[in-house]
């Protein structure tokens, strides 16, 4: 009887683990797919020659931010809309704006930051922005948007 209990327990734990991994893998698949398509579109449009990284940015419109190097060796960020419209691709040279560390230092003056959850470079109405998601000292979710070109504050969404 004891062996059966051990077997059933191990089986249930193993089954739960396998199901959890499958669910997470399936949930991530659409993001991987659209990121791969956006990377290929950035290469096909000759916006980039080499891709180094990409991620999905969700603002008023969804974009895939693709980082890489163009044919002249300049580091760029290319914003590919998730509808993969080649005419709507936006791009910025990374040397023409503030870095992630500079945006973080501008943001750190906020004062009530408990933990930074993530930073993403994205594209909004005024242009490229750094989106910083953080928890304040009251464990409330906050978003701060800092303009890529000059480090000015664009928008804040606080205490969610």
PDB file of C-alpha atoms in Angstrom:
ATOM      1  CA  UNK A   1       0.000   0.000   0.000  1.00  0.00           C
ATOM      2  CA  UNK A   2       2.843   2.376   0.854  1.00  0.00           C
ATOM      3  CA  UNK A   3       4.447   1.799  -2.576  1.00  0.00           C
ATOM      4  CA  UNK A   4       1.160   2.654  -4.299  1.00  0.00           C
ATOM      5  CA  UNK A   5       0.898   5.945  -2.417  1.00  0.00           C
ATOM      6  CA  UNK A   6       4.472   6.836  -3.379  1.00  0.00           C
ATOM      7  CA  UNK A   7       3.819   5.873  -7.000  1.00  0.00           C
ATOM      8  CA  UNK A   8       0.595   7.905  -7.214  1.00  0.00           C
ATOM      9  CA  UNK A   9       2.236  10.925  -5.556  1.00  0.00           C
ATOM     10  CA  UNK A  10       5.231  10.853  -7.905  1.00  0.00           C
ATOM     11  CA  UNK A  11       2.939  10.334 -10.894  1.00  0.00           C
ATOM     12  CA  UNK A  12       0.712  13.316  -9.985  1.00  0.00           C
ATOM     13  CA  UNK A  13       3.701  15.597  -9.369  1.00  0.00           C
ATOM     14  CA  UNK A  14       5.322  14.515 -12.647  1.00  0.00           C
ATOM     15  CA  UNK A  15       2.087  14.959 -14.592  1.00  0.00           C
ATOM     16  CA  UNK A  16       1.596  18.433 -13.095  1.00  0.00           C
ATOM     17  CA  UNK A  17       5.120  19.414 -14.030  1.00  0.00           C
ATOM     18  CA  UNK A  18       4.748  18.196 -17.617  1.00  0.00           C
ATOM     19  CA  UNK A  19       1.397  19.945 -18.049  1.00  0.00           C
ATOM     20  CA  UNK A  20       2.817  23.207 -16.639  1.00  0.00           C
ATOM     21  CA  UNK A  21       5.786  23.111 -19.006  1.00  0.00           C
ATOM     22  CA  UNK A  22       3.522  22.422 -21.996  1.00  0.00           C
ATOM     23  CA  UNK A  23       1.175  25.279 -21.092  1.00  0.00           C
ATOM     24  CA  UNK A  24       4.061  27.738 -20.699  1.00  0.00           C
ATOM     25  CA  UNK A  25       5.654  26.581 -23.950  1.00  0.00           C
ATOM     26  CA  UNK A  26       2.369  26.951 -25.865  1.00  0.00           C
ATOM     27  CA  UNK A  27       1.693  30.368 -24.305  1.00  0.00           C
ATOM     28  CA  UNK A  28       5.120  31.652 -25.396  1.00  0.00           C
ATOM     29  CA  UNK A  29       4.814  30.344 -28.980  1.00  0.00           C
ATOM     30  CA  UNK A  30       2.890  33.319 -30.472  1.00  0.00           C
ATOM     31  CA  UNK A  31       5.474  35.769 -29.105  1.00  0.00           C
ATOM     32  CA  UNK A  32       8.372  33.732 -30.496  1.00  0.00           C
ATOM     33  CA  UNK A  33       6.627  33.475 -33.841  1.00  0.00           C
ATOM     34  CA  UNK A  34       5.887  37.191 -34.251  1.00  0.00           C
ATOM     35  CA  UNK A  35       9.379  38.120 -33.045  1.00  0.00           C
ATOM     36  CA  UNK A  36      10.978  35.803 -35.598  1.00  0.00           C
ATOM     37  CA  UNK A  37       8.777  37.234 -38.370  1.00  0.00           C
ATOM     38  CA  UNK A  38       9.594  40.812 -37.305  1.00  0.00           C
ATOM     39  CA  UNK A  39      13.323  40.048 -37.248  1.00  0.00           C
ATOM     40  CA  UNK A  40      13.091  38.621 -40.760  1.00  0.00           C
ATOM     41  CA  UNK A  41      11.107  41.646 -41.959  1.00  0.00           C
ATOM     42  CA  UNK A  42      13.740  44.019 -40.523  1.00  0.00           C
ATOM     43  CA  UNK A  43      16.417  42.075 -42.385  1.00  0.00           C
ATOM     44  CA  UNK A  44      14.400  41.929 -45.626  1.00  0.00           C
ATOM     45  CA  UNK A  45      13.669  45.680 -45.482  1.00  0.00           C
ATOM     46  CA  UNK A  46      17.429  46.281 -45.155  1.00  0.00           C
ATOM     47  CA  UNK A  47      16.843  48.183 -41.904  1.00  0.00           C
ATOM     48  CA  UNK A  48      19.300  45.812 -40.206  1.00  0.00           C
ATOM     49  CA  UNK A  49      22.085  43.579 -41.436  1.00  0.00           C
ATOM     50  CA  UNK A  50      22.512  41.641 -38.162  1.00  0.00           C
ATOM     51  CA  UNK A  51      19.872  41.082 -35.465  1.00  0.00           C
ATOM     52  CA  UNK A  52      21.028  40.789 -31.867  1.00  0.00           C
ATOM     53  CA  UNK A  53      17.820  40.878 -29.797  1.00  0.00           C
ATOM     54  CA  UNK A  54      14.086  41.454 -30.054  1.00  0.00           C
ATOM     55  CA  UNK A  55      11.055  41.718 -27.805  1.00  0.00           C
ATOM     56  CA  UNK A  56       7.403  42.697 -27.992  1.00  0.00           C
ATOM     57  CA  UNK A  57       6.376  46.171 -26.832  1.00  0.00           C
ATOM     58  CA  UNK A  58       2.705  46.865 -26.137  1.00  0.00           C
ATOM     59  CA  UNK A  59       1.628  50.492 -26.021  1.00  0.00           C
ATOM     60  CA  UNK A  60      -1.152  52.220 -27.907  1.00  0.00           C
ATOM     61  CA  UNK A  61      -0.013  50.019 -30.814  1.00  0.00           C
ATOM     62  CA  UNK A  62       1.990  46.816 -30.495  1.00  0.00           C
ATOM     63  CA  UNK A  63       5.490  46.671 -31.937  1.00  0.00           C
ATOM     64  CA  UNK A  64       8.344  44.233 -31.935  1.00  0.00           C
ATOM     65  CA  UNK A  65      11.514  46.100 -31.043  1.00  0.00           C
ATOM     66  CA  UNK A  66      14.413  44.568 -32.954  1.00  0.00           C
ATOM     67  CA  UNK A  67      17.975  45.537 -32.045  1.00  0.00           C
ATOM     68  CA  UNK A  68      20.925  45.032 -34.319  1.00  0.00           C
ATOM     69  CA  UNK A  69      23.514  46.549 -36.602  1.00  0.00           C
ATOM     70  CA  UNK A  70      22.877  48.026 -40.045  1.00  0.00           C
ATOM     71  CA  UNK A  71      25.088  47.602 -43.117  1.00  0.00           C
ATOM     72  CA  UNK A  72      27.220  50.594 -42.067  1.00  0.00           C
ATOM     73  CA  UNK A  73      27.974  49.159 -38.616  1.00  0.00           C
ATOM     74  CA  UNK A  74      25.638  51.514 -36.740  1.00  0.00           C
ATOM     75  CA  UNK A  75      23.645  50.082 -33.829  1.00  0.00           C
ATOM     76  CA  UNK A  76      19.916  50.503 -34.384  1.00  0.00           C
ATOM     77  CA  UNK A  77      16.538  49.746 -32.907  1.00  0.00           C
ATOM     78  CA  UNK A  78      13.840  48.941 -35.442  1.00  0.00           C
ATOM     79  CA  UNK A  79      10.166  49.030 -34.443  1.00  0.00           C
ATOM     80  CA  UNK A  80       8.149  46.563 -36.503  1.00  0.00           C
ATOM     81  CA  UNK A  81       4.363  46.680 -36.012  1.00  0.00           C
ATOM     82  CA  UNK A  82       2.866  43.340 -35.035  1.00  0.00           C
ATOM     83  CA  UNK A  83       0.673  43.442 -38.141  1.00  0.00           C
ATOM     84  CA  UNK A  84       4.005  43.240 -40.044  1.00  0.00           C
ATOM     85  CA  UNK A  85       3.194  46.259 -42.231  1.00  0.00           C
ATOM     86  CA  UNK A  86       6.496  47.031 -43.953  1.00  0.00           C
ATOM     87  CA  UNK A  87       5.485  50.672 -44.556  1.00  0.00           C
ATOM     88  CA  UNK A  88       4.949  51.315 -40.829  1.00  0.00           C
ATOM     89  CA  UNK A  89       8.442  50.287 -39.694  1.00  0.00           C
ATOM     90  CA  UNK A  90      10.171  52.948 -37.580  1.00  0.00           C
ATOM     91  CA  UNK A  91      13.847  53.000 -36.643  1.00  0.00           C
ATOM     92  CA  UNK A  92      16.313  54.937 -34.509  1.00  0.00           C
ATOM     93  CA  UNK A  93      20.077  54.933 -34.224  1.00  0.00           C
ATOM     94  CA  UNK A  94      20.984  54.015 -30.657  1.00  0.00           C
ATOM     95  CA  UNK A  95      23.691  56.684 -30.565  1.00  0.00           C
ATOM     96  CA  UNK A  96      21.060  59.392 -31.222  1.00  0.00           C
ATOM     97  CA  UNK A  97      19.320  58.920 -27.873  1.00  0.00           C
ATOM     98  CA  UNK A  98      19.847  58.047 -24.261  1.00  0.00           C
ATOM     99  CA  UNK A  99      20.965  54.602 -23.195  1.00  0.00           C
ATOM    100  CA  UNK A 100      19.084  52.273 -20.882  1.00  0.00           C
ATOM    101  CA  UNK A 101      21.419  53.226 -18.019  1.00  0.00           C
ATOM    102  CA  UNK A 102      20.893  56.950 -18.646  1.00  0.00           C
ATOM    103  CA  UNK A 103      17.113  56.480 -18.687  1.00  0.00           C
ATOM    104  CA  UNK A 104      17.359  54.542 -15.439  1.00  0.00           C
ATOM    105  CA  UNK A 105      19.403  57.301 -13.814  1.00  0.00           C
ATOM    106  CA  UNK A 106      16.818  59.923 -14.893  1.00  0.00           C
ATOM    107  CA  UNK A 107      14.109  57.684 -13.483  1.00  0.00           C
ATOM    108  CA  UNK A 108      15.879  56.917 -10.177  1.00  0.00           C
ATOM    109  CA  UNK A 109      15.315  60.522  -9.095  1.00  0.00           C
ATOM    110  CA  UNK A 110      11.669  59.493  -8.655  1.00  0.00           C
ATOM    111  CA  UNK A 111      12.515  58.413  -5.110  1.00  0.00           C
ATOM    112  CA  UNK A 112       9.781  55.913  -4.216  1.00  0.00           C
ATOM    113  CA  UNK A 113      11.059  52.964  -6.248  1.00  0.00           C
ATOM    114  CA  UNK A 114      11.067  49.603  -4.512  1.00  0.00           C
ATOM    115  CA  UNK A 115      11.845  47.353  -7.470  1.00  0.00           C
ATOM    116  CA  UNK A 116      12.267  47.874 -11.221  1.00  0.00           C
ATOM    117  CA  UNK A 117      10.391  45.089 -13.020  1.00  0.00           C
ATOM    118  CA  UNK A 118      11.559  45.788 -16.588  1.00  0.00           C
ATOM    119  CA  UNK A 119      12.701  48.392 -19.079  1.00  0.00           C
ATOM    120  CA  UNK A 120      11.781  48.330 -22.752  1.00  0.00           C
ATOM    121  CA  UNK A 121      12.441  50.578 -25.686  1.00  0.00           C
ATOM    122  CA  UNK A 122       9.223  51.069 -27.613  1.00  0.00           C
ATOM    123  CA  UNK A 123       7.504  53.359 -30.055  1.00  0.00           C
ATOM    124  CA  UNK A 124       4.620  55.696 -29.202  1.00  0.00           C
ATOM    125  CA  UNK A 125       3.013  58.795 -30.752  1.00  0.00           C
ATOM    126  CA  UNK A 126       5.882  61.212 -29.986  1.00  0.00           C
ATOM    127  CA  UNK A 127       8.596  58.731 -31.028  1.00  0.00           C
ATOM    128  CA  UNK A 128      10.841  56.216 -29.308  1.00  0.00           C
ATOM    129  CA  UNK A 129      10.379  55.945 -25.528  1.00  0.00           C
ATOM    130  CA  UNK A 130      11.862  53.979 -22.670  1.00  0.00           C
ATOM    131  CA  UNK A 131       9.096  52.231 -20.738  1.00  0.00           C
ATOM    132  CA  UNK A 132      10.063  51.530 -17.139  1.00  0.00           C
ATOM    133  CA  UNK A 133       7.767  49.314 -15.089  1.00  0.00           C
ATOM    134  CA  UNK A 134       8.312  49.317 -11.340  1.00  0.00           C
ATOM    135  CA  UNK A 135       6.786  48.742  -7.926  1.00  0.00           C
ATOM    136  CA  UNK A 136       6.734  51.720  -5.589  1.00  0.00           C
ATOM    137  CA  UNK A 137       7.321  51.535  -1.849  1.00  0.00           C
ATOM    138  CA  UNK A 138       3.605  50.713  -1.336  1.00  0.00           C
ATOM    139  CA  UNK A 139       3.804  47.699  -3.718  1.00  0.00           C
ATOM    140  CA  UNK A 140       1.746  49.504  -6.386  1.00  0.00           C
ATOM    141  CA  UNK A 141       2.493  48.957 -10.085  1.00  0.00           C
ATOM    142  CA  UNK A 142       3.730  52.042 -11.975  1.00  0.00           C
ATOM    143  CA  UNK A 143       4.767  52.855 -15.538  1.00  0.00           C
ATOM    144  CA  UNK A 144       7.061  55.704 -16.514  1.00  0.00           C
ATOM    145  CA  UNK A 145       7.818  56.730 -20.099  1.00  0.00           C
ATOM    146  CA  UNK A 146      11.011  58.659 -20.845  1.00  0.00           C
ATOM    147  CA  UNK A 147      11.724  60.072 -24.291  1.00  0.00           C
ATOM    148  CA  UNK A 148      14.569  58.276 -26.037  1.00  0.00           C
ATOM    149  CA  UNK A 149      15.886  61.329 -27.875  1.00  0.00           C
ATOM    150  CA  UNK A 150      16.436  63.641 -24.889  1.00  0.00           C
ATOM    151  CA  UNK A 151      15.545  61.892 -21.621  1.00  0.00           C
ATOM    152  CA  UNK A 152      12.511  64.081 -20.887  1.00  0.00           C
ATOM    153  CA  UNK A 153       9.491  62.638 -19.098  1.00  0.00           C
ATOM    154  CA  UNK A 154       6.642  61.830 -21.460  1.00  0.00           C
ATOM    155  CA  UNK A 155       4.027  60.073 -19.356  1.00  0.00           C
ATOM    156  CA  UNK A 156       3.485  58.475 -15.958  1.00  0.00           C
ATOM    157  CA  UNK A 157       0.891  55.896 -14.940  1.00  0.00           C
ATOM    158  CA  UNK A 158       0.952  55.451 -11.183  1.00  0.00           C
ATOM    159  CA  UNK A 159      -0.524  53.356  -8.393  1.00  0.00           C
ATOM    160  CA  UNK A 160      -2.225  50.596 -10.366  1.00  0.00           C
TER     161      UNK A 160
END
